[in-house]
Amino acid sequence: MTCSSLVWTREYGPRIVAVRQGPTRVHDQRSASRAAGSPDFQHLKPEAGLLHRLGISKPLIARMAQRAVINGTSIEAELLASGVIEEDAYFAGLARMYGLPFLPVIDPALVGDPLCGDTQLAEPHMVRLQYTDRQPVMAVAPQILHMEGLARRFGRHGNGAGNLAITTPSAIRKALWKAGETRRVSDAVRGLFDSVQSLSARLVVTGDQGFVAGASLCLLSLLLVFAPMLAVVLGHMLLSFFHAAALFLRIMAVSHGKRHPRLEASLESGCDVLPVYTVMVALYREAAVVPQLIAALDALDWPRSLLDVKLVCEADDLETLEAIRQARPGPHIEVVEVPAMAPRTKPKALTYALAGARGKFLTIYDAEDRPHPQQLREAFHAFELGPSELACLQAPLVIGNAGESWISAIFALEYSALFRRLLPALGFYRLPLPLGGTSNHFRTALLKASGGWDPFNVTEDADLGMRLCRMGYRASTLTLPTYEDAPTEFKVWLAQRTRWYKGWLQTWLVLMRRPLRTAREMGPLSFLVFQLLVGGMLVAALSHPGLIVFITLSVLSLMQIPAPQPSVFTTMMLAMDVFNILGSYAVFFALGATPMTDREKKGMGWKWAMIPIYWMAVSLAAWKAVLELRLKPFHWNKTPHTPSRSGSLPPGLAAHPAQVFAAMTSASDKV
């Protein structure tokens, strides 16, 4: 990274001096080659002249002008985003050049919480400072082209000069975040519940749902007392047929994958100028992975002047905040501190930070993620070519540490099945997608229109995917993946999976508050798929031990001497249960192993033989989730992360994105 210092001389006024030169990024090389054809710099000449007066060298101005032409920005924006000149030094020089005071820091108490505060978070230009002992001062972070007009308007001398001060965009944002934190965190917590209560998981079970559940339990109790065999038979049949239907959906996904192989990612768009892209990462107690995260974000192939990265941290997570400061992230990365307020969940933090998102598109990553450097370009191209109702794109998640334990190996198989087979098939047929918790790409306007993330749902991703479908929006998938690491210890895996099942229970309960209305909004087929995806997954996990017990008892009974003659019904149910259990194992393996590379399969080895044990562990997590839903529904079981030993990015990354991802893939294959 290059940096600078600003010096003041009597002869030449303010001078900004670059002290070291950083690497040229890939998009700069691409921009240079594209601009070489017929660049038009005429509209940038006035700005270039002012910047030269400020003391910036002509070669640096020329280089930044070339980027500005390609990116549709200004020389000033490219200069600040590149890190060649520090923000404080630049705006201090601007203030001195025009004889105005400079405010490197703004006291939030002087700002209050103006109605325009949220707009200024995204585009910080000016803020009014209210003093008790003097006239108000307008603190501005102006573009250099506007300075002449501002100076004339407020006057360069006399009383007018005292009403204007120069500050930085970062100072305005920090002051506004702090000044409005109470209102914004309250909005993040209550917004969805207050606007559309039926969509929020804040109420675990509604009165109507409680009545239906109570009536069902009473009916079941009566059947068990007066007709126990009938109750057992009906329950067994219902579970078995539902299990088989959910299995059939996954068999269809296997067939779809063979008939419709994934195409190569398309990275070029007909749009000449890229938009601003917001990248949000929620961090809590993640100090250990901050350097890896910064390296992964720096590898993204997107102009920094058009990249709005927000690291969203809890305000009391001092260790993570200090780790970020030590990492010295670039000027395109902003730290958003979320005030402490229950529930302490990832979706609440993301919703809080959403107020400051300035990108036309927005994506979410987790702290340990290593996304493909060109994933943003693929998403942008897909959005540009897709219909206006395409609200979300899910990138595949690939496990990079499959060889570290049997848990991570089966986890990798599971993720391969979900993100490389099942979700692409659902997207192909325009069916609802239960989104993954990371690498979701959104049209920001549609994300906000849908209400954002539910702070009370601990699998906010699946809930949001279903809500988008209810509102008439579409979701689809990408091909360029994000690497992350799976838990390797059973205790960590169980806590994470319990949270997931608790969130899926919350999602199912929310959508089933008014099932007929939900069916009308989603459409009959999508509603059926939702029941098979979420409901079927819950039923399969909860009923799995029962089916195993029934099969075991039936087989033991048949092994008696003399063996009893089973009824036709018992034989049919036994056959169906065996089909459901063995079929689930087989489809689980086929769905996950088919899209894996040979190296991935080699890394997994024979650990797939642990699938039956894994399914029993899943059942344990599901039953634990039912208990947690009753005792602590909004508790977030934090998954600890450590720097990846299998797919981390090399430090000081400055390679071509294709080389970067090749290195990531190669590292992840060494298992």
XYZ file of C-alpha atoms in Angstrom:
671
model
C 0.000 0.000 0.000
C 1.284 3.450 -0.800
C 0.952 6.301 1.620
C 1.791 9.968 1.750
C 2.551 12.931 3.904
C 1.375 16.494 3.528
C 3.906 19.263 4.039
C 3.460 23.029 4.059
C 5.990 25.350 2.436
C 5.967 29.137 2.303
C 6.822 29.146 -1.402
C 4.502 26.448 -2.727
C 1.705 26.095 -0.171
C 0.357 22.633 0.631
C 2.167 19.740 -1.010
C 1.118 16.097 -0.811
C 4.110 13.861 -1.248
C 3.877 10.131 -1.993
C 6.472 8.318 0.092
C 6.176 4.790 -1.275
C 4.549 3.041 -4.183
C 2.212 0.061 -3.893
C 1.477 -2.756 -6.326
C -0.715 -2.241 -9.346
C -3.971 -4.145 -8.998
C -5.440 -6.377 -11.665
C -8.342 -4.104 -12.488
C -5.863 -1.239 -13.005
C -4.050 -3.336 -15.615
C -7.348 -4.152 -17.294
C -8.382 -0.508 -17.145
C -5.103 0.599 -18.703
C -5.516 -1.747 -21.640
C -9.105 -0.659 -22.244
C -8.315 3.030 -21.904
C -5.469 2.780 -24.404
C -7.950 2.763 -27.279
C -9.476 6.238 -27.291
C -9.486 7.686 -23.783
C -11.370 10.937 -23.257
C -9.759 13.022 -20.536
C -11.214 16.387 -21.526
C -13.835 16.468 -18.779
C -11.132 15.740 -16.195
C -8.846 18.662 -17.086
C -10.345 21.196 -14.611
C -10.046 18.678 -11.780
C -6.515 17.761 -12.825
C -5.507 21.428 -12.760
C -6.828 21.928 -9.243
C -5.127 18.773 -8.005
C -1.852 19.939 -9.489
C -2.268 23.257 -7.673
C -2.708 21.221 -4.512
C 0.718 19.748 -5.093
C 0.013 16.368 -6.657
C 2.437 15.296 -9.353
C 1.372 15.132 -12.983
C 2.338 11.440 -13.440
C 0.189 10.475 -10.466
C -2.704 12.585 -11.745
C -2.387 10.963 -15.178
C -2.454 7.470 -13.697
C -5.491 8.239 -11.567
C -7.218 9.945 -14.523
C -6.836 6.767 -16.543
C -8.604 4.800 -13.797
C -11.287 7.486 -13.512
C -12.103 7.258 -17.230
C -12.541 3.501 -17.024
C -14.436 3.424 -13.729
C -16.649 6.435 -14.419
C -15.391 8.212 -11.312
C -13.206 11.249 -10.634
C -9.451 11.611 -10.291
C -10.004 12.605 -6.683
C -12.037 9.466 -5.938
C -9.382 7.223 -7.479
C -6.637 9.064 -5.614
C -8.278 8.582 -2.224
C -9.333 4.983 -2.899
C -5.843 3.976 -4.004
C -4.299 4.834 -0.652
C -1.555 6.852 -2.354
C -2.758 9.829 -0.334
C -4.192 9.526 3.136
C -7.629 11.019 3.578
C -6.668 13.299 6.463
C -3.639 14.627 4.601
C -5.631 15.323 1.452
C -8.493 17.236 3.073
C -6.133 19.085 5.415
C -4.240 20.261 2.338
C -7.518 21.292 0.720
C -8.446 23.311 3.810
C -5.084 25.086 3.876
C -5.247 25.803 0.171
C -8.493 27.730 0.682
C -7.678 29.162 4.097
C -10.336 27.196 5.981
C -10.168 25.303 9.290
C -9.789 21.528 9.179
C -11.639 19.131 11.502
C -10.045 15.651 11.523
C -12.598 14.504 14.125
C -16.216 15.567 14.688
C -17.841 15.415 18.108
C -21.075 13.377 17.693
C -22.733 15.558 20.337
C -22.525 18.496 17.917
C -24.308 16.555 15.181
C -27.360 15.090 16.887
C -29.392 12.644 14.823
C -30.598 14.583 11.774
C -33.231 13.168 9.447
C -30.690 13.214 6.626
C -28.206 11.221 8.699
C -28.761 7.897 6.948
C -28.314 9.498 3.533
C -25.068 11.087 4.689
C -23.830 7.689 5.884
C -23.871 6.487 2.306
C -22.744 9.757 0.702
C -21.044 11.883 3.383
C -20.774 15.434 2.050
C -21.715 17.819 4.840
C -23.073 17.988 8.354
C -24.215 20.911 10.508
C -22.428 21.319 13.848
C -24.546 22.938 16.555
C -22.472 24.757 19.180
C -23.910 26.224 22.373
C -21.586 29.224 22.536
C -21.206 30.186 18.895
C -22.876 30.094 15.515
C -23.404 26.747 13.781
C -20.618 25.539 11.519
C -21.108 23.608 8.309
C -18.505 20.826 8.168
C -18.065 19.708 4.570
C -16.090 16.977 2.839
C -16.196 18.544 -0.618
C -15.044 17.426 -3.990
C -12.221 19.661 -5.112
C -14.268 20.864 -8.096
C -16.826 22.329 -5.690
C -14.348 24.178 -3.498
C -14.329 27.402 -5.490
C -18.098 27.693 -5.245
C -18.102 26.913 -1.529
C -15.374 29.452 -0.874
C -17.291 32.147 -2.740
C -20.549 31.253 -1.014
C -19.250 31.342 2.535
C -16.560 33.952 1.983
C -12.871 33.389 2.338
C -12.519 36.069 5.008
C -14.630 37.756 7.653
C -17.684 36.254 9.338
C -18.468 33.856 6.514
C -15.255 31.906 6.928
C -16.159 31.032 10.485
C -19.268 29.180 9.318
C -17.430 26.686 7.110
C -14.883 23.995 7.942
C -13.337 21.161 5.980
C -13.508 17.611 7.298
C -13.237 14.095 5.877
C -15.959 11.673 4.733
C -14.762 9.216 7.378
C -15.134 11.810 10.133
C -18.703 12.565 9.023
C -19.608 8.882 8.918
C -18.122 8.140 12.338
C -19.962 11.060 13.915
C -23.280 10.124 12.304
C -22.963 6.434 13.240
C -22.365 7.428 16.850
C -24.992 10.173 16.974
C -27.761 7.948 15.611
C -26.728 4.618 17.126
C -29.625 4.383 19.594
C -32.268 4.959 16.921
C -30.599 2.737 14.353
C -30.024 -0.231 16.629
C -33.634 0.031 17.793
C -34.774 0.105 14.163
C -32.583 -2.914 13.405
C -34.194 -4.857 16.243
C -37.807 -3.732 15.851
C -38.057 -2.724 12.195
C -39.368 -5.954 10.675
C -41.565 -6.777 13.665
C -43.145 -3.316 13.730
C -43.719 -3.127 9.975
C -44.880 -6.680 9.202
C -45.250 -8.609 12.444
C -46.221 -11.842 10.707
C -42.794 -12.033 9.026
C -40.790 -11.761 12.234
C -39.613 -14.679 14.369
C -39.781 -12.505 17.489
C -42.977 -14.376 18.390
C -41.893 -17.999 18.397
C -45.439 -19.356 18.219
C -48.583 -17.318 17.599
C -51.827 -17.849 19.481
C -53.397 -19.653 16.544
C -50.388 -21.929 16.186
C -50.466 -22.657 19.898
C -54.135 -23.608 19.648
C -53.513 -25.925 16.674
C -50.523 -27.520 18.419
C -52.523 -28.037 21.611
C -55.482 -29.513 19.752
C -53.180 -31.847 17.814
C -51.518 -33.058 21.012
C -54.920 -33.690 22.589
C -56.052 -35.671 19.549
C -52.830 -37.671 19.554
C -53.200 -38.401 23.267
C -56.766 -39.618 22.766
C -55.668 -41.860 19.912
C -52.816 -43.288 21.989
C -55.239 -44.066 24.835
C -58.185 -45.441 22.877
C -56.558 -46.633 19.636
C -52.808 -46.892 20.201
C -52.123 -49.120 17.205
C -54.039 -46.790 14.894
C -52.071 -43.796 16.206
C -48.740 -45.551 15.697
C -49.685 -46.779 12.226
C -50.967 -43.386 11.043
C -47.953 -41.572 12.464
C -45.558 -44.058 10.934
C -47.228 -43.817 7.531
C -47.225 -40.018 7.592
C -43.548 -39.814 8.521
C -42.508 -42.451 5.996
C -44.359 -40.889 3.071
C -43.103 -37.399 3.938
C -39.573 -38.760 4.239
C -39.916 -40.447 0.838
C -41.231 -37.251 -0.791
C -38.283 -35.227 0.515
C -35.931 -37.946 -0.734
C -37.573 -37.831 -4.168
C -36.826 -34.080 -4.398
C -33.124 -34.790 -3.914
C -33.208 -37.621 -6.440
C -34.584 -35.093 -8.927
C -31.644 -32.797 -8.108
C -29.197 -35.617 -8.916
C -30.938 -36.162 -12.248
C -30.989 -32.436 -13.016
C -27.258 -32.146 -12.388
C -26.543 -34.835 -14.974
C -28.868 -33.327 -17.578
C -27.834 -29.690 -17.022
C -24.109 -29.383 -16.250
C -22.968 -26.031 -14.884
C -21.644 -23.548 -17.423
C -18.416 -21.614 -17.062
C -18.728 -18.328 -15.213
C -19.289 -15.291 -17.425
C -17.301 -12.291 -16.187
C -17.900 -9.662 -18.847
C -20.906 -7.396 -18.950
C -22.314 -5.105 -21.598
C -22.161 -2.273 -19.068
C -19.135 -0.017 -19.661
C -18.954 1.314 -16.106
C -19.133 -0.797 -12.970
C -21.419 0.260 -10.096
C -20.516 0.576 -6.433
C -20.564 -2.847 -4.752
C -21.050 -3.169 -0.991
C -19.377 -6.065 0.832
C -20.482 -6.688 4.412
C -18.729 -8.987 6.882
C -20.102 -9.548 10.385
C -17.382 -10.301 12.945
C -17.635 -11.266 16.598
C -14.632 -12.554 18.513
C -12.791 -13.077 15.211
C -9.436 -11.407 15.946
C -7.508 -14.505 14.863
C -8.826 -14.479 11.287
C -8.728 -10.719 10.620
C -5.426 -10.784 8.648
C -6.718 -13.653 6.483
C -9.994 -11.793 5.917
C -8.283 -8.552 4.882
C -6.112 -10.494 2.417
C -9.186 -12.170 0.908
C -11.029 -8.851 0.580
C -7.996 -7.166 -0.974
C -7.933 -9.929 -3.603
C -11.418 -9.063 -4.896
C -11.241 -8.015 -8.532
C -13.249 -4.814 -8.313
C -12.067 -1.184 -8.482
C -11.412 0.073 -4.986
C -13.057 3.383 -5.787
C -16.270 1.413 -6.376
C -15.900 -0.980 -3.447
C -17.722 -0.296 -0.183
C -16.501 -2.825 2.383
C -18.017 -2.794 5.863
C -16.564 -4.838 8.707
C -19.468 -5.024 11.146
C -18.332 -5.568 14.744
C -19.934 -5.439 18.166
C -18.884 -2.223 19.907
C -17.687 -4.137 22.978
C -15.626 -6.659 20.979
C -12.422 -4.757 21.686
C -10.099 -7.594 20.682
C -11.493 -7.850 17.145
C -11.577 -4.068 16.735
C -7.937 -3.836 17.782
C -6.991 -6.631 15.373
C -8.609 -4.684 12.527
C -6.725 -1.532 13.483
C -3.477 -3.491 13.568
C -4.203 -4.873 10.080
C -4.477 -1.308 8.715
C -7.166 -1.978 6.097
C -7.386 0.205 3.011
C -9.536 3.330 2.677
C -12.322 1.360 0.987
C -12.873 -0.625 4.202
C -15.037 0.886 6.949
C -15.526 -0.489 10.449
C -19.114 -0.283 11.720
C -19.512 -0.700 15.482
C -22.892 -2.105 16.552
C -24.150 -0.973 19.987
C -24.924 -3.711 22.496
C -28.625 -4.572 22.417
C -30.434 -7.897 22.484
C -30.629 -10.056 20.501
C -26.878 -10.336 19.905
C -27.180 -11.952 16.484
C -25.515 -11.672 13.101
C -28.718 -10.573 11.288
C -29.200 -7.702 13.741
C -25.652 -6.511 13.093
C -26.096 -6.735 9.318
C -29.416 -4.883 9.410
C -27.807 -2.141 11.504
C -24.995 -1.699 8.978
C -27.372 -1.831 6.005
C -28.302 1.805 6.663
C -24.853 2.872 5.457
C -24.591 0.649 2.380
C -23.921 2.723 -0.715
C -23.651 -0.028 -3.325
C -26.204 -0.834 -5.997
C -25.373 -4.458 -5.216
C -24.445 -5.998 -1.889
C -22.897 -9.247 -0.751
C -22.331 -10.950 2.593
C -19.241 -12.864 3.656
C -18.237 -14.580 6.869
C -15.013 -13.778 8.689
C -13.274 -16.991 7.617
C -14.352 -16.830 3.951
C -11.972 -16.772 0.992
C -14.185 -15.821 -1.970
C -13.095 -16.282 -5.556
C -11.575 -12.917 -6.539
C -13.871 -12.553 -9.553
C -17.081 -13.567 -7.820
C -18.365 -9.973 -7.761
C -17.918 -9.687 -11.507
C -19.853 -12.883 -12.144
C -22.664 -11.686 -9.885
C -22.800 -8.264 -11.548
C -22.939 -9.857 -14.991
C -25.753 -12.196 -13.871
C -27.743 -9.301 -12.424
C -27.279 -7.241 -15.588
C -28.488 -10.072 -17.826
C -31.206 -11.288 -15.465
C -34.734 -9.971 -15.042
C -35.478 -7.086 -12.701
C -37.127 -9.448 -10.204
C -33.852 -11.364 -9.764
C -33.106 -10.242 -6.208
C -30.429 -12.645 -5.013
C -27.595 -14.842 -6.252
C -26.029 -17.540 -4.096
C -22.391 -18.459 -4.671
C -21.365 -22.051 -3.925
C -19.534 -22.691 -0.666
C -16.641 -25.132 -0.853
C -15.032 -26.649 2.218
C -11.269 -26.271 2.182
C -10.350 -28.529 5.109
C -12.225 -31.710 4.217
C -9.268 -33.887 5.100
C -8.818 -32.692 8.678
C -11.456 -34.932 10.290
C -14.367 -37.186 9.421
C -16.756 -34.397 10.453
C -15.228 -31.891 8.040
C -15.185 -34.550 5.290
C -18.919 -35.289 5.559
C -19.561 -31.566 5.973
C -17.774 -30.984 2.660
C -19.909 -33.678 1.035
C -23.042 -32.042 2.436
C -22.054 -28.576 1.180
C -21.227 -29.975 -2.246
C -24.688 -31.526 -2.450
C -26.433 -28.350 -1.335
C -24.535 -25.622 -3.170
C -23.441 -27.427 -6.329
C -26.472 -29.592 -7.007
C -29.641 -28.839 -5.038
C -29.638 -25.019 -5.060
C -28.687 -24.735 -8.770
C -31.558 -27.091 -9.616
C -34.005 -25.034 -7.549
C -32.785 -21.818 -9.153
C -33.079 -23.333 -12.631
C -36.774 -24.077 -12.067
C -37.370 -20.711 -10.327
C -38.167 -22.332 -7.007
C -37.390 -20.840 -3.568
C -33.808 -21.094 -2.346
C -32.895 -21.603 1.318
C -29.883 -19.316 1.116
C -26.546 -20.050 2.726
C -25.387 -17.693 5.461
C -22.619 -16.230 3.322
C -21.818 -15.287 -0.278
C -25.363 -14.058 -0.938
C -25.398 -11.273 -3.543
C -28.376 -8.889 -3.543
C -29.808 -5.957 -5.395
C -29.557 -3.555 -2.463
C -32.853 -1.805 -3.190
C -34.763 -5.107 -3.234
C -33.009 -6.300 -0.077
C -34.164 -3.171 1.741
C -37.652 -3.431 0.239
C -37.979 -6.982 1.576
C -37.227 -5.853 5.134
C -33.637 -7.066 5.335
C -32.649 -9.763 7.797
C -34.802 -10.845 10.726
C -32.701 -10.158 13.861
C -34.607 -12.834 15.795
C -34.086 -15.661 13.286
C -30.826 -17.522 13.866
C -30.788 -18.819 10.272
C -31.659 -15.477 8.744
C -30.446 -16.672 5.342
C -33.055 -19.389 4.831
C -35.778 -17.089 6.161
C -34.799 -14.294 3.764
C -34.718 -16.667 0.804
C -38.289 -17.765 1.485
C -39.464 -14.196 2.105
C -38.048 -13.047 -1.229
C -40.039 -15.803 -2.915
C -43.210 -14.732 -1.093
C -42.725 -11.174 -2.345
C -42.437 -12.309 -5.960
C -38.662 -12.047 -6.305
C -36.346 -14.666 -7.772
C -33.096 -16.167 -6.573
C -30.484 -18.061 -8.554
C -26.922 -19.332 -8.196
C -23.375 -18.519 -9.287
C -20.494 -20.821 -10.208
C -17.412 -19.119 -8.727
C -17.139 -20.381 -5.153
C -16.218 -19.168 -1.713
C -13.849 -21.298 0.318
C -14.413 -21.728 4.027
C -13.472 -24.240 6.700
C -15.832 -26.687 8.382
C -15.781 -27.495 12.092
C -13.435 -30.353 12.885
C -14.560 -31.003 16.469
C -17.896 -32.588 17.315
C -18.692 -30.089 20.081
C -18.268 -27.120 17.748
C -20.186 -28.839 14.941
C -23.074 -29.728 17.264
C -23.471 -26.151 18.517
C -23.482 -24.813 14.964
C -25.901 -27.432 13.644
C -28.227 -26.913 16.619
C -28.430 -23.217 15.753
C -29.182 -24.060 12.134
C -32.019 -26.423 13.009
C -33.424 -23.952 15.499
C -33.455 -21.314 12.770
C -35.095 -23.665 10.274
C -37.767 -24.388 12.874
C -38.261 -20.639 13.285
C -38.516 -20.206 9.518
C -41.065 -23.004 9.168
C -43.174 -21.596 12.007
C -43.102 -18.083 10.507
C -44.242 -19.267 7.081
C -46.887 -21.556 8.567
C -48.644 -18.831 10.557
C -50.974 -18.332 7.619
C -50.323 -21.345 5.389
C -53.015 -20.557 2.830
C -51.745 -17.017 2.393
C -48.165 -18.279 2.142
C -49.227 -20.803 -0.514
C -50.940 -18.057 -2.539
C -47.911 -15.768 -2.315
C -45.330 -18.434 -3.154
C -47.430 -20.420 -5.581
C -48.516 -24.051 -5.066
C -45.341 -25.658 -6.426
C -42.984 -23.374 -4.503
C -45.003 -23.917 -1.331
C -44.754 -27.681 -1.799
C -41.001 -27.431 -2.364
C -40.691 -25.325 0.798
C -42.472 -28.042 2.770
C -40.203 -30.730 1.332
C -37.035 -28.681 1.779
C -37.480 -27.226 5.245
C -40.272 -29.381 6.629
C -38.841 -32.543 5.085
C -35.393 -31.807 6.466
C -36.810 -31.290 9.958
C -38.982 -34.415 9.798
C -36.129 -36.528 8.437
C -33.747 -35.397 11.174
C -36.231 -35.788 14.025
C -37.646 -39.133 12.857
C -34.369 -40.764 11.835
C -33.730 -42.545 15.162
C -37.330 -43.801 15.239
C -37.024 -45.336 11.790
C -33.731 -46.962 12.767
C -35.359 -48.429 15.892
C -38.335 -49.757 13.896
C -36.057 -51.367 11.296
C -33.856 -52.896 13.990
C -36.786 -54.338 15.943
C -38.403 -55.670 12.772
C -35.205 -57.381 11.648
C -34.617 -58.863 15.111
C -38.194 -60.137 15.118
C -37.693 -61.843 11.760
C -34.535 -63.508 13.084
C -36.427 -65.309 15.849
C -36.895 -69.066 15.632
C -39.541 -69.776 14.629
C -39.874 -66.463 12.804
C -43.317 -64.842 13.061
C -45.214 -64.234 9.867
C -45.352 -60.425 9.412
C -48.449 -58.803 7.983
C -48.458 -57.328 4.510
C -48.679 -53.843 5.995
C -45.695 -54.412 8.304
C -43.665 -55.751 5.404
C -44.568 -52.739 3.260
C -43.662 -50.269 6.008
C -40.403 -52.053 6.699
C -39.518 -51.955 3.010
C -40.375 -48.257 2.808
C -38.310 -47.449 5.901
C -35.325 -49.372 4.580
C -35.705 -47.546 1.263
C -35.910 -44.182 3.042
C -32.877 -44.797 5.232
C -30.575 -46.443 2.700
C -31.860 -44.192 -0.076
C -31.120 -41.112 2.026
C -27.569 -42.270 2.607
C -27.059 -43.115 -1.065
C -28.575 -39.890 -2.413
C -26.664 -37.851 0.178
C -23.434 -39.374 -1.128
C -24.341 -39.203 -4.830
C -25.599 -35.625 -4.632
C -22.420 -34.479 -2.911
C -19.763 -36.621 -4.581
C -20.886 -36.107 -8.192
C -19.865 -32.430 -8.502
C -16.661 -32.887 -6.486
C -13.324 -32.837 -8.254
C -11.079 -35.894 -8.169
C -8.815 -34.117 -5.715
C -11.732 -33.370 -3.416
C -12.804 -37.009 -3.504
C -9.273 -38.108 -2.792
C -9.099 -35.752 0.156
C -12.351 -37.130 1.541
C -11.105 -40.699 1.164
C -13.245 -43.350 2.858
C -14.626 -40.962 5.457
C -17.953 -41.044 3.590
C -18.528 -44.378 5.339
C -19.332 -42.316 8.447
C -22.534 -40.989 6.835
C -24.853 -43.091 9.091
C -23.077 -41.783 12.207
C -23.291 -38.251 10.810
C -27.046 -38.592 10.315
C -27.525 -39.709 13.901
C -25.530 -36.667 15.011
C -27.782 -34.485 12.847
C -30.799 -35.972 14.620
C -29.249 -35.140 17.980
C -28.764 -31.540 16.852
C -32.378 -31.346 15.658
C -33.792 -32.556 18.970
C -31.451 -30.211 20.837
C -32.764 -27.384 18.640
C -36.355 -28.185 19.630
C -35.349 -27.848 23.269
C -33.458 -24.595 22.646
C -36.410 -23.153 20.747
C -38.391 -23.495 23.968
C -35.696 -22.353 26.421
C -33.563 -19.795 24.522
C -34.998 -19.202 21.039
C -32.774 -16.254 20.078
C -29.482 -17.461 21.519
C -26.717 -17.443 18.891
C -24.323 -20.369 19.224
C -21.100 -18.732 18.060
C -18.879 -20.882 15.837
C -15.205 -20.184 16.625
C -12.836 -19.739 13.689
C -9.093 -19.970 13.296
C -6.856 -19.060 10.349
C -7.193 -21.653 7.627
C -4.458 -24.251 7.379
C -5.684 -25.438 3.999
C -6.806 -22.577 1.828
C -5.678 -19.221 3.190
C -4.475 -16.521 0.862
C -0.769 -15.741 0.814
C 0.243 -12.544 2.641
C 1.001 -9.466 0.585
C -1.264 -10.704 -2.166
C -0.858 -8.883 -5.478
C -1.265 -11.658 -8.023
C -3.741 -12.059 -10.837
C -7.114 -13.286 -9.522
C -6.903 -16.473 -11.556
C -3.499 -17.210 -10.016
C -4.840 -16.384 -6.580
C -7.704 -18.825 -6.841
C -5.444 -21.452 -8.352
C -3.282 -21.121 -5.251
C -6.356 -21.411 -3.036
C -7.559 -24.490 -4.867
C -4.146 -26.096 -4.835
C -3.803 -25.506 -1.111
C -7.234 -26.896 -0.360
C -6.449 -30.022 -2.341
C -3.439 -30.866 -0.168
C -5.426 -32.874 2.330
